[in-house]
PDB file of C-alpha atoms and ligand atoms in Angstrom:
ATOM      1  CA  UNK A   1     -12.669 -29.497  34.431  1.00 81.00           C
ATOM      2  CA  UNK A   2     -16.351 -28.749  33.754  1.00 93.00           C
ATOM      3  CA  UNK A   3     -16.978 -28.885  30.012  1.00 95.00           C
ATOM      4  CA  UNK A   4     -18.580 -25.396  29.684  1.00 97.00           C
ATOM      5  CA  UNK A   5     -15.939 -23.504  31.660  1.00 96.00           C
ATOM      6  CA  UNK A   6     -12.531 -21.974  31.100  1.00 95.00           C
ATOM      7  CA  UNK A   7     -12.054 -21.031  34.762  1.00 94.00           C
ATOM      8  CA  UNK A   8     -12.605 -22.528  38.209  1.00 92.00           C
ATOM      9  CA  UNK A   9     -16.384 -22.336  37.710  1.00 97.00           C
ATOM     10  CA  UNK A  10     -18.172 -25.656  37.873  1.00 98.00           C
ATOM     11  CA  UNK A  11     -21.266 -24.322  36.192  1.00 98.00           C
ATOM     12  CA  UNK A  12     -22.049 -22.816  32.791  1.00 98.00           C
ATOM     13  CA  UNK A  13     -21.693 -19.095  33.343  1.00 98.00           C
ATOM     14  CA  UNK A  14     -23.299 -16.437  31.150  1.00 98.00           C
ATOM     15  CA  UNK A  15     -19.878 -14.843  30.708  1.00 96.00           C
ATOM     16  CA  UNK A  16     -18.540 -18.074  29.268  1.00 97.00           C
ATOM     17  CA  UNK A  17     -21.539 -18.363  26.904  1.00 98.00           C
ATOM     18  CA  UNK A  18     -21.159 -14.768  25.682  1.00 98.00           C
ATOM     19  CA  UNK A  19     -17.425 -15.132  25.137  1.00 96.00           C
ATOM     20  CA  UNK A  20     -17.945 -18.315  23.118  1.00 97.00           C
ATOM     21  CA  UNK A  21     -20.733 -16.765  21.063  1.00 98.00           C
ATOM     22  CA  UNK A  22     -19.391 -13.272  20.434  1.00 98.00           C
ATOM     23  CA  UNK A  23     -15.656 -13.741  21.023  1.00 97.00           C
ATOM     24  CA  UNK A  24     -15.358 -10.838  23.443  1.00 96.00           C
ATOM     25  CA  UNK A  25     -16.680  -9.357  26.668  1.00 96.00           C
ATOM     26  CA  UNK A  26     -20.356  -8.442  26.347  1.00 97.00           C
ATOM     27  CA  UNK A  27     -22.139  -6.242  28.904  1.00 96.00           C
ATOM     28  CA  UNK A  28     -25.859  -5.786  29.422  1.00 96.00           C
ATOM     29  CA  UNK A  29     -27.250  -2.255  29.422  1.00 96.00           C
ATOM     30  CA  UNK A  30     -30.330  -2.170  31.667  1.00 95.00           C
ATOM     31  CA  UNK A  31     -33.169  -0.145  30.193  1.00 96.00           C
ATOM     32  CA  UNK A  32     -36.560   1.070  31.310  1.00 95.00           C
ATOM     33  CA  UNK A  33     -38.718   1.473  28.218  1.00 96.00           C
ATOM     34  CA  UNK A  34     -41.752   2.606  30.226  1.00 95.00           C
ATOM     35  CA  UNK A  35     -43.796  -0.589  29.925  1.00 95.00           C
ATOM     36  CA  UNK A  36     -46.060  -1.558  32.814  1.00 95.00           C
ATOM     37  CA  UNK A  37     -47.017  -4.950  34.212  1.00 96.00           C
ATOM     38  CA  UNK A  38     -50.387  -6.757  34.159  1.00 96.00           C
ATOM     39  CA  UNK A  39     -49.965  -7.404  37.867  1.00 96.00           C
ATOM     40  CA  UNK A  40     -49.691  -3.698  38.617  1.00 95.00           C
ATOM     41  CA  UNK A  41     -52.061  -2.026  36.173  1.00 95.00           C
ATOM     42  CA  UNK A  42     -55.133  -4.151  36.943  1.00 95.00           C
ATOM     43  CA  UNK A  43     -55.049  -6.379  33.841  1.00 96.00           C
ATOM     44  CA  UNK A  44     -54.298  -9.295  36.166  1.00 95.00           C
ATOM     45  CA  UNK A  45     -54.045  -7.626  39.539  1.00 93.00           C
ATOM     46  CA  UNK A  46     -53.073  -4.564  41.524  1.00 90.00           C
ATOM     47  CA  UNK A  47     -50.201  -4.158  43.925  1.00 91.00           C
ATOM     48  CA  UNK A  48     -47.933  -6.617  42.148  1.00 95.00           C
ATOM     49  CA  UNK A  49     -45.966  -9.553  43.451  1.00 97.00           C
ATOM     50  CA  UNK A  50     -45.490  -9.148  47.197  1.00 97.00           C
ATOM     51  CA  UNK A  51     -41.711  -8.667  46.832  1.00 95.00           C
ATOM     52  CA  UNK A  52     -41.984  -6.175  43.958  1.00 93.00           C
ATOM     53  CA  UNK A  53     -40.516  -2.737  44.499  1.00 86.00           C
ATOM     54  CA  UNK A  54     -42.703  -1.358  41.709  1.00 80.00           C
ATOM     55  CA  UNK A  55     -40.133  -1.625  38.914  1.00 65.00           C
ATOM     56  CA  UNK A  56     -40.057  -5.371  38.562  1.00 58.00           C
ATOM     57  CA  UNK A  57     -36.424  -6.380  38.431  1.00 61.00           C
ATOM     58  CA  UNK A  58     -35.557  -2.988  37.007  1.00 56.00           C
ATOM     59  CA  UNK A  59     -34.177  -1.265  40.094  1.00 63.00           C
ATOM     60  CA  UNK A  60     -30.882  -0.779  38.291  1.00 70.00           C
ATOM     61  CA  UNK A  61     -32.377   0.101  34.920  1.00 77.00           C
ATOM     62  CA  UNK A  62     -32.072   3.539  33.365  1.00 82.00           C
ATOM     63  CA  UNK A  63     -34.439   6.419  34.026  1.00 88.00           C
ATOM     64  CA  UNK A  64     -37.600   6.047  31.900  1.00 89.00           C
ATOM     65  CA  UNK A  65     -37.726   9.841  31.513  1.00 91.00           C
ATOM     66  CA  UNK A  66     -34.588   9.543  29.379  1.00 93.00           C
ATOM     67  CA  UNK A  67     -34.842   8.161  25.869  1.00 94.00           C
ATOM     68  CA  UNK A  68     -33.623   4.610  25.320  1.00 95.00           C
ATOM     69  CA  UNK A  69     -30.619   5.966  23.431  1.00 94.00           C
ATOM     70  CA  UNK A  70     -29.752   8.288  26.326  1.00 94.00           C
ATOM     71  CA  UNK A  71     -30.074   5.443  28.825  1.00 95.00           C
ATOM     72  CA  UNK A  72     -27.804   3.297  26.679  1.00 95.00           C
ATOM     73  CA  UNK A  73     -25.248   6.036  26.255  1.00 94.00           C
ATOM     74  CA  UNK A  74     -25.030   6.679  30.008  1.00 94.00           C
ATOM     75  CA  UNK A  75     -24.484   3.028  30.864  1.00 93.00           C
ATOM     76  CA  UNK A  76     -22.216   2.414  27.943  1.00 93.00           C
ATOM     77  CA  UNK A  77     -19.782   5.056  29.209  1.00 93.00           C
ATOM     78  CA  UNK A  78     -19.617   3.295  32.579  1.00 93.00           C
ATOM     79  CA  UNK A  79     -19.153  -0.161  31.023  1.00 94.00           C
ATOM     80  CA  UNK A  80     -16.464   0.976  28.616  1.00 93.00           C
ATOM     81  CA  UNK A  81     -14.408   2.350  31.516  1.00 95.00           C
ATOM     82  CA  UNK A  82     -14.545  -1.091  33.093  1.00 94.00           C
ATOM     83  CA  UNK A  83     -14.147  -3.141  29.913  1.00 94.00           C
ATOM     84  CA  UNK A  84     -12.677  -1.127  27.020  1.00 94.00           C
ATOM     85  CA  UNK A  85     -13.794  -2.553  23.642  1.00 91.00           C
ATOM     86  CA  UNK A  86     -16.651  -4.544  25.156  1.00 96.00           C
ATOM     87  CA  UNK A  87     -19.866  -4.984  23.188  1.00 97.00           C
ATOM     88  CA  UNK A  88     -23.437  -4.708  24.406  1.00 97.00           C
ATOM     89  CA  UNK A  89     -26.811  -6.320  24.827  1.00 98.00           C
ATOM     90  CA  UNK A  90     -29.712  -3.909  25.277  1.00 98.00           C
ATOM     91  CA  UNK A  91     -31.564  -5.325  28.258  1.00 97.00           C
ATOM     92  CA  UNK A  92     -35.212  -4.268  28.459  1.00 97.00           C
ATOM     93  CA  UNK A  93     -35.346  -4.989  32.151  1.00 95.00           C
ATOM     94  CA  UNK A  94     -37.993  -2.984  34.003  1.00 94.00           C
ATOM     95  CA  UNK A  95     -41.508  -4.432  34.227  1.00 95.00           C
ATOM     96  CA  UNK A  96     -43.040  -6.621  31.492  1.00 97.00           C
ATOM     97  CA  UNK A  97     -41.693  -5.576  28.129  1.00 97.00           C
ATOM     98  CA  UNK A  98     -44.227  -7.418  25.978  1.00 98.00           C
ATOM     99  CA  UNK A  99     -47.197  -6.008  27.900  1.00 98.00           C
ATOM    100  CA  UNK A 100     -48.399  -3.596  25.249  1.00 96.00           C
ATOM    101  CA  UNK A 101     -49.193  -3.473  21.560  1.00 97.00           C
ATOM    102  CA  UNK A 102     -47.014  -5.104  18.964  1.00 98.00           C
ATOM    103  CA  UNK A 103     -46.411  -1.698  17.470  1.00 98.00           C
ATOM    104  CA  UNK A 104     -45.065  -0.382  20.758  1.00 97.00           C
ATOM    105  CA  UNK A 105     -42.796  -3.385  21.151  1.00 98.00           C
ATOM    106  CA  UNK A 106     -41.511  -2.932  17.612  1.00 98.00           C
ATOM    107  CA  UNK A 107     -40.826   0.781  18.135  1.00 96.00           C
ATOM    108  CA  UNK A 108     -38.879   0.127  21.331  1.00 97.00           C
ATOM    109  CA  UNK A 109     -36.820  -2.881  20.351  1.00 97.00           C
ATOM    110  CA  UNK A 110     -35.979  -1.729  16.844  1.00 97.00           C
ATOM    111  CA  UNK A 111     -35.039   1.799  17.921  1.00 96.00           C
ATOM    112  CA  UNK A 112     -31.810   0.502  19.478  1.00 96.00           C
ATOM    113  CA  UNK A 113     -30.696  -1.975  16.831  1.00 97.00           C
ATOM    114  CA  UNK A 114     -28.379   0.457  15.048  1.00 96.00           C
ATOM    115  CA  UNK A 115     -26.439   1.353  18.206  1.00 94.00           C
ATOM    116  CA  UNK A 116     -22.709   0.886  17.839  1.00 93.00           C
ATOM    117  CA  UNK A 117     -21.366  -2.260  19.463  1.00 95.00           C
ATOM    118  CA  UNK A 118     -24.802  -3.803  19.982  1.00 97.00           C
ATOM    119  CA  UNK A 119     -24.834  -7.582  19.549  1.00 98.00           C
ATOM    120  CA  UNK A 120     -28.345  -8.369  20.731  1.00 98.00           C
ATOM    121  CA  UNK A 121     -31.310  -7.575  22.903  1.00 98.00           C
ATOM    122  CA  UNK A 122     -32.704  -9.191  25.996  1.00 98.00           C
ATOM    123  CA  UNK A 123     -36.385  -8.764  26.851  1.00 98.00           C
ATOM    124  CA  UNK A 124     -37.739  -9.339  30.361  1.00 97.00           C
ATOM    125  CA  UNK A 125     -41.424 -10.147  30.595  1.00 98.00           C
ATOM    126  CA  UNK A 126     -44.088 -12.474  31.984  1.00 98.00           C
ATOM    127  CA  UNK A 127     -45.208 -15.582  30.123  1.00 98.00           C
ATOM    128  CA  UNK A 128     -48.822 -14.363  30.258  1.00 97.00           C
ATOM    129  CA  UNK A 129     -47.820 -11.290  28.228  1.00 98.00           C
ATOM    130  CA  UNK A 130     -47.117 -13.363  25.106  1.00 98.00           C
ATOM    131  CA  UNK A 131     -49.312 -14.629  22.281  1.00 98.00           C
ATOM    132  CA  UNK A 132     -48.757 -16.191  18.846  1.00 98.00           C
ATOM    133  CA  UNK A 133     -48.466 -12.817  17.113  1.00 98.00           C
ATOM    134  CA  UNK A 134     -45.897 -11.452  19.572  1.00 98.00           C
ATOM    135  CA  UNK A 135     -43.926 -14.685  19.506  1.00 98.00           C
ATOM    136  CA  UNK A 136     -43.894 -14.585  15.673  1.00 98.00           C
ATOM    137  CA  UNK A 137     -42.592 -11.028  15.804  1.00 98.00           C
ATOM    138  CA  UNK A 138     -39.824 -11.958  18.272  1.00 98.00           C
ATOM    139  CA  UNK A 139     -38.837 -14.855  16.003  1.00 98.00           C
ATOM    140  CA  UNK A 140     -38.564 -12.407  13.072  1.00 98.00           C
ATOM    141  CA  UNK A 141     -36.513 -10.035  15.201  1.00 98.00           C
ATOM    142  CA  UNK A 142     -34.209 -12.939  16.078  1.00 98.00           C
ATOM    143  CA  UNK A 143     -33.354 -13.208  12.377  1.00 98.00           C
ATOM    144  CA  UNK A 144     -31.822  -9.725  12.626  1.00 98.00           C
ATOM    145  CA  UNK A 145     -29.973  -9.873  15.951  1.00 98.00           C
ATOM    146  CA  UNK A 146     -29.452 -12.109  18.967  1.00 98.00           C
ATOM    147  CA  UNK A 147     -32.686 -12.104  20.988  1.00 98.00           C
ATOM    148  CA  UNK A 148     -33.293 -13.684  24.367  1.00 98.00           C
ATOM    149  CA  UNK A 149     -36.474 -13.467  26.415  1.00 98.00           C
ATOM    150  CA  UNK A 150     -36.393 -13.572  30.222  1.00 98.00           C
ATOM    151  CA  UNK A 151     -39.495 -15.046  31.844  1.00 98.00           C
ATOM    152  CA  UNK A 152     -40.218 -14.720  35.545  1.00 97.00           C
ATOM    153  CA  UNK A 153     -41.490 -17.967  37.039  1.00 98.00           C
ATOM    154  CA  UNK A 154     -40.031 -17.874  40.580  1.00 98.00           C
ATOM    155  CA  UNK A 155     -41.533 -21.239  41.621  1.00 98.00           C
ATOM    156  CA  UNK A 156     -43.355 -24.080  39.872  1.00 98.00           C
ATOM    157  CA  UNK A 157     -45.758 -24.296  42.838  1.00 98.00           C
ATOM    158  CA  UNK A 158     -49.090 -22.547  42.419  1.00 98.00           C
ATOM    159  CA  UNK A 159     -49.525 -22.415  46.182  1.00 98.00           C
ATOM    160  CA  UNK A 160     -46.417 -20.223  46.324  1.00 98.00           C
ATOM    161  CA  UNK A 161     -47.615 -18.191  43.337  1.00 98.00           C
ATOM    162  CA  UNK A 162     -50.817 -17.412  45.240  1.00 98.00           C
ATOM    163  CA  UNK A 163     -48.918 -16.571  48.405  1.00 97.00           C
ATOM    164  CA  UNK A 164     -46.772 -14.028  46.581  1.00 98.00           C
ATOM    165  CA  UNK A 165     -49.662 -12.709  44.453  1.00 97.00           C
ATOM    166  CA  UNK A 166     -47.967 -13.732  41.238  1.00 97.00           C
ATOM    167  CA  UNK A 167     -51.318 -13.796  39.386  1.00 97.00           C
ATOM    168  CA  UNK A 168     -50.431 -16.581  36.973  1.00 97.00           C
ATOM    169  CA  UNK A 169     -50.247 -20.345  37.318  1.00 98.00           C
ATOM    170  CA  UNK A 170     -47.434 -22.676  36.329  1.00 98.00           C
ATOM    171  CA  UNK A 171     -49.627 -23.935  33.469  1.00 98.00           C
ATOM    172  CA  UNK A 172     -50.013 -20.375  32.157  1.00 98.00           C
ATOM    173  CA  UNK A 173     -46.256 -19.970  32.382  1.00 98.00           C
ATOM    174  CA  UNK A 174     -45.786 -23.151  30.343  1.00 98.00           C
ATOM    175  CA  UNK A 175     -48.140 -21.893  27.620  1.00 98.00           C
ATOM    176  CA  UNK A 176     -46.085 -18.726  27.140  1.00 98.00           C
ATOM    177  CA  UNK A 177     -42.803 -20.606  27.407  1.00 98.00           C
ATOM    178  CA  UNK A 178     -43.855 -23.033  24.656  1.00 98.00           C
ATOM    179  CA  UNK A 179     -44.683 -20.167  22.278  1.00 98.00           C
ATOM    180  CA  UNK A 180     -41.025 -19.133  22.439  1.00 98.00           C
ATOM    181  CA  UNK A 181     -39.521 -22.607  22.589  1.00 98.00           C
ATOM    182  CA  UNK A 182     -41.434 -23.701  19.455  1.00 98.00           C
ATOM    183  CA  UNK A 183     -39.800 -20.796  17.633  1.00 98.00           C
ATOM    184  CA  UNK A 184     -36.302 -21.531  18.934  1.00 98.00           C
ATOM    185  CA  UNK A 185     -36.110 -18.234  20.799  1.00 98.00           C
ATOM    186  CA  UNK A 186     -33.659 -18.520  23.709  1.00 98.00           C
ATOM    187  CA  UNK A 187     -35.501 -18.236  27.022  1.00 98.00           C
ATOM    188  CA  UNK A 188     -34.036 -17.426  30.426  1.00 98.00           C
ATOM    189  CA  UNK A 189     -36.251 -18.620  33.301  1.00 98.00           C
ATOM    190  CA  UNK A 190     -36.104 -16.819  36.646  1.00 98.00           C
ATOM    191  CA  UNK A 191     -36.461 -18.654  39.943  1.00 98.00           C
ATOM    192  CA  UNK A 192     -36.370 -17.237  43.473  1.00 97.00           C
ATOM    193  CA  UNK A 193     -35.019 -19.192  46.442  1.00 98.00           C
ATOM    194  CA  UNK A 194     -36.338 -18.513  49.920  1.00 98.00           C
ATOM    195  CA  UNK A 195     -39.929 -17.554  49.098  1.00 98.00           C
ATOM    196  CA  UNK A 196     -42.400 -17.713  52.018  1.00 98.00           C
ATOM    197  CA  UNK A 197     -43.606 -21.238  52.745  1.00 98.00           C
ATOM    198  CA  UNK A 198     -41.107 -22.920  50.421  1.00 98.00           C
ATOM    199  CA  UNK A 199     -39.098 -25.867  51.694  1.00 98.00           C
ATOM    200  CA  UNK A 200     -35.716 -26.931  50.417  1.00 98.00           C
ATOM    201  CA  UNK A 201     -37.400 -29.792  48.534  1.00 98.00           C
ATOM    202  CA  UNK A 202     -39.758 -27.372  46.784  1.00 98.00           C
ATOM    203  CA  UNK A 203     -36.840 -25.211  45.620  1.00 98.00           C
ATOM    204  CA  UNK A 204     -35.033 -28.278  44.329  1.00 98.00           C
ATOM    205  CA  UNK A 205     -38.178 -29.487  42.568  1.00 98.00           C
ATOM    206  CA  UNK A 206     -38.537 -26.110  40.819  1.00 98.00           C
ATOM    207  CA  UNK A 207     -34.948 -26.411  39.570  1.00 98.00           C
ATOM    208  CA  UNK A 208     -35.501 -30.032  38.534  1.00 98.00           C
ATOM    209  CA  UNK A 209     -38.642 -29.251  36.510  1.00 98.00           C
ATOM    210  CA  UNK A 210     -37.157 -26.114  34.968  1.00 98.00           C
ATOM    211  CA  UNK A 211     -34.140 -28.197  33.912  1.00 98.00           C
ATOM    212  CA  UNK A 212     -36.499 -30.653  32.216  1.00 98.00           C
ATOM    213  CA  UNK A 213     -37.861 -27.781  30.103  1.00 98.00           C
ATOM    214  CA  UNK A 214     -34.313 -27.287  28.708  1.00 98.00           C
ATOM    215  CA  UNK A 215     -34.382 -23.499  28.605  1.00 98.00           C
ATOM    216  CA  UNK A 216     -31.429 -21.646  27.156  1.00 98.00           C
ATOM    217  CA  UNK A 217     -30.601 -20.170  30.547  1.00 98.00           C
ATOM    218  CA  UNK A 218     -31.687 -19.729  34.148  1.00 98.00           C
ATOM    219  CA  UNK A 219     -31.390 -16.966  36.711  1.00 98.00           C
ATOM    220  CA  UNK A 220     -31.626 -18.029  40.336  1.00 97.00           C
ATOM    221  CA  UNK A 221     -32.275 -15.140  42.679  1.00 95.00           C
ATOM    222  CA  UNK A 222     -32.071 -15.090  46.415  1.00 96.00           C
ATOM    223  CA  UNK A 223     -35.256 -13.580  47.858  1.00 96.00           C
ATOM    224  CA  UNK A 224     -34.634  -9.992  48.905  1.00 95.00           C
ATOM    225  CA  UNK A 225     -36.997  -8.189  51.225  1.00 96.00           C
ATOM    226  CA  UNK A 226     -37.236  -4.590  50.079  1.00 95.00           C
ATOM    227  CA  UNK A 227     -38.522  -1.677  52.142  1.00 95.00           C
ATOM    228  CA  UNK A 228     -42.009  -0.544  51.180  1.00 94.00           C
ATOM    229  CA  UNK A 229     -43.181  -3.883  49.780  1.00 95.00           C
ATOM    230  CA  UNK A 230     -46.000  -6.105  51.049  1.00 96.00           C
ATOM    231  CA  UNK A 231     -43.355  -8.701  51.813  1.00 97.00           C
ATOM    232  CA  UNK A 232     -41.539  -6.261  54.097  1.00 97.00           C
ATOM    233  CA  UNK A 233     -44.682  -6.004  56.248  1.00 97.00           C
ATOM    234  CA  UNK A 234     -45.060  -9.807  56.320  1.00 97.00           C
ATOM    235  CA  UNK A 235     -41.420 -10.297  57.256  1.00 98.00           C
ATOM    236  CA  UNK A 236     -41.613  -7.673  60.025  1.00 98.00           C
ATOM    237  CA  UNK A 237     -44.651  -9.537  61.405  1.00 98.00           C
ATOM    238  CA  UNK A 238     -42.465 -12.651  61.512  1.00 97.00           C
ATOM    239  CA  UNK A 239     -44.551 -14.523  58.932  1.00 97.00           C
ATOM    240  CA  UNK A 240     -41.516 -16.222  57.362  1.00 97.00           C
ATOM    241  CA  UNK A 241     -37.765 -16.538  57.937  1.00 97.00           C
ATOM    242  CA  UNK A 242     -35.010 -15.502  55.549  1.00 97.00           C
ATOM    243  CA  UNK A 243     -32.436 -17.969  54.309  1.00 97.00           C
ATOM    244  CA  UNK A 244     -29.056 -18.061  56.044  1.00 97.00           C
ATOM    245  CA  UNK A 245     -26.027 -17.916  53.778  1.00 97.00           C
ATOM    246  CA  UNK A 246     -24.982 -21.516  54.469  1.00 98.00           C
ATOM    247  CA  UNK A 247     -28.477 -22.771  53.572  1.00 98.00           C
ATOM    248  CA  UNK A 248     -28.606 -20.721  50.404  1.00 98.00           C
ATOM    249  CA  UNK A 249     -25.199 -21.955  49.244  1.00 98.00           C
ATOM    250  CA  UNK A 250     -26.149 -25.556  49.929  1.00 98.00           C
ATOM    251  CA  UNK A 251     -29.538 -25.285  48.153  1.00 98.00           C
ATOM    252  CA  UNK A 252     -28.007 -23.457  45.219  1.00 98.00           C
ATOM    253  CA  UNK A 253     -25.326 -26.114  44.749  1.00 98.00           C
ATOM    254  CA  UNK A 254     -28.010 -28.826  44.867  1.00 98.00           C
ATOM    255  CA  UNK A 255     -29.958 -26.924  42.204  1.00 98.00           C
ATOM    256  CA  UNK A 256     -26.880 -26.616  39.967  1.00 98.00           C
ATOM    257  CA  UNK A 257     -26.451 -30.373  40.203  1.00 98.00           C
ATOM    258  CA  UNK A 258     -30.023 -30.794  38.922  1.00 98.00           C
ATOM    259  CA  UNK A 259     -29.731 -28.456  35.927  1.00 98.00           C
ATOM    260  CA  UNK A 260     -28.451 -29.838  32.603  1.00 98.00           C
ATOM    261  CA  UNK A 261     -24.883 -28.682  31.858  1.00 98.00           C
ATOM    262  CA  UNK A 262     -25.927 -27.001  28.587  1.00 98.00           C
ATOM    263  CA  UNK A 263     -28.264 -24.612  30.430  1.00 98.00           C
ATOM    264  CA  UNK A 264     -26.506 -21.278  30.903  1.00 98.00           C
ATOM    265  CA  UNK A 265     -26.575 -19.936  34.463  1.00 98.00           C
ATOM    266  CA  UNK A 266     -27.067 -16.210  34.116  1.00 97.00           C
ATOM    267  CA  UNK A 267     -27.244 -15.460  37.817  1.00 96.00           C
ATOM    268  CA  UNK A 268     -26.935 -17.261  41.139  1.00 95.00           C
ATOM    269  CA  UNK A 269     -27.493 -14.463  43.619  1.00 87.00           C
ATOM    270  CA  UNK A 270     -29.510 -11.281  43.671  1.00 77.00           C
ATOM    271  CA  UNK A 271     -28.573  -7.625  43.478  1.00 72.00           C
ATOM    272  CA  UNK A 272     -30.660  -5.834  46.068  1.00 73.00           C
ATOM    273  CA  UNK A 273     -30.695  -2.051  46.202  1.00 82.00           C
ATOM    274  CA  UNK A 274     -28.535  -1.492  49.302  1.00 86.00           C
ATOM    275  CA  UNK A 275     -30.515   1.599  50.289  1.00 91.00           C
ATOM    276  CA  UNK A 276     -33.802  -0.315  50.589  1.00 94.00           C
ATOM    277  CA  UNK A 277     -32.698  -3.892  51.288  1.00 95.00           C
ATOM    278  CA  UNK A 278     -34.034  -5.152  54.627  1.00 96.00           C
ATOM    279  CA  UNK A 279     -32.623  -8.641  54.340  1.00 96.00           C
ATOM    280  CA  UNK A 280     -30.851 -10.936  54.103  1.00 96.00           C
ATOM    281  CA  UNK A 281     -28.075  -8.440  54.771  1.00 95.00           C
ATOM    282  CA  UNK A 282     -25.337 -11.033  54.242  1.00 95.00           C
ATOM    283  CA  UNK A 283     -26.278 -11.003  50.548  1.00 95.00           C
ATOM    284  CA  UNK A 284     -24.690  -7.556  50.179  1.00 94.00           C
ATOM    285  CA  UNK A 285     -21.278  -9.246  50.147  1.00 94.00           C
ATOM    286  CA  UNK A 286     -21.881 -10.822  46.773  1.00 93.00           C
ATOM    287  CA  UNK A 287     -18.279 -11.862  46.262  1.00 94.00           C
ATOM    288  CA  UNK A 288     -18.327 -13.842  49.493  1.00 95.00           C
ATOM    289  CA  UNK A 289     -21.494 -15.646  48.395  1.00 96.00           C
ATOM    290  CA  UNK A 290     -20.066 -16.438  44.947  1.00 96.00           C
ATOM    291  CA  UNK A 291     -16.827 -17.709  46.506  1.00 97.00           C
ATOM    292  CA  UNK A 292     -18.745 -19.845  48.979  1.00 97.00           C
ATOM    293  CA  UNK A 293     -20.653 -21.441  46.075  1.00 98.00           C
ATOM    294  CA  UNK A 294     -17.424 -22.183  44.181  1.00 98.00           C
ATOM    295  CA  UNK A 295     -15.872 -23.639  47.330  1.00 98.00           C
ATOM    296  CA  UNK A 296     -18.877 -25.819  48.088  1.00 98.00           C
ATOM    297  CA  UNK A 297     -18.970 -27.194  44.530  1.00 98.00           C
ATOM    298  CA  UNK A 298     -15.231 -27.959  44.801  1.00 98.00           C
ATOM    299  CA  UNK A 299     -15.660 -29.529  48.263  1.00 98.00           C
ATOM    300  CA  UNK A 300     -18.331 -31.835  46.813  1.00 98.00           C
ATOM    301  CA  UNK A 301     -16.152 -32.434  43.758  1.00 98.00           C
ATOM    302  CA  UNK A 302     -19.335 -31.596  41.880  1.00 98.00           C
ATOM    303  CA  UNK A 303     -20.437 -29.739  38.744  1.00 98.00           C
ATOM    304  CA  UNK A 304     -23.638 -28.595  37.040  1.00 98.00           C
ATOM    305  CA  UNK A 305     -25.790 -31.561  36.065  1.00 98.00           C
ATOM    306  CA  UNK A 306     -23.961 -34.090  38.244  1.00 98.00           C
ATOM    307  CA  UNK A 307     -27.195 -35.482  39.702  1.00 97.00           C
ATOM    308  CA  UNK A 308     -29.032 -36.010  36.397  1.00 97.00           C
TER     309      UNK A 308
HETATM  310  S1  SF4 B   1     -44.350  -9.450  37.470  1.00 71.57           S
HETATM  311 FE1  SF4 B   1     -42.484  -8.249  37.875  1.00 71.57          FE
HETATM  312  S2  SF4 B   1     -43.071  -6.088  37.566  1.00 71.57           S
HETATM  313 FE2  SF4 B   1     -44.949  -7.289  37.714  1.00 71.57          FE
HETATM  314  S3  SF4 B   1     -45.547  -7.108  39.855  1.00 71.57           S
HETATM  315 FE3  SF4 B   1     -44.360  -9.008  39.660  1.00 71.57          FE
HETATM  316  S4  SF4 B   1     -42.230  -8.426  40.099  1.00 71.57           S
HETATM  317 FE4  SF4 B   1     -43.394  -6.516  39.750  1.00 71.57          FE
END
């Protein structure tokens, strides 16, 4: 059996990590604190990443017109029906949640700390929205509660970054990542498989190099083409193909084999908004994709980190 698993999973799931750390089921409450993004507001660019729906990865986050406490309360009720007695991580998900003043960050993050059942906070942002002062603050906050920071990278290749209008380089990502790593703040790095122009080898190389950074965790998303985005226009023009399920499963299993076993795998698919998802439509059957990954790892008699 894989060392970081108490089930049939052959990779280090986030559920397993949370259960080991907190001794119970922990659910993430997705929040929209009203931050923006440097790639939308003109600080770095306008229009955003070509796949961005306008809310970053926050399509499932709460409504920013509601207070953070209201957003938490609404989602908490839903989670508690599913998992009575579960505890919570406040997930600042929409946009770039360190793109603003330190004071604003402090007001947002600290306003939820006294919520019942809260065991930590998770902060999604871009590496180019961090500096020494913000990293010092996050390190102080981590003395008071569990803190993890999610950094979008998507690909280590600058040519891809330019193609998707990411508006930061891999080197800039590394600078922000190091600010957190030096302070022992757990970092979750996001990658996307299936980006335009990327070959299988490029996706594997991104996983390999991310593994060498030894982040706390990784999220691997499948590229989703969402209605209304620049990428939707490119895809309709036939500029790039979408991954087939078999290819995605095979690439994903290769990537798991290249990631160190200690690295927690927070996600290995994507959750597209069904109402606006143009493709790949097979990804809507998430259970089937997850099962196919488990079956392929078992067929290979493989596990996370096998090819290190
Ligand atoms: S960094 Fe995130 S929020 Fe900003 S444009 Fe890209 S996907 Fe959207």
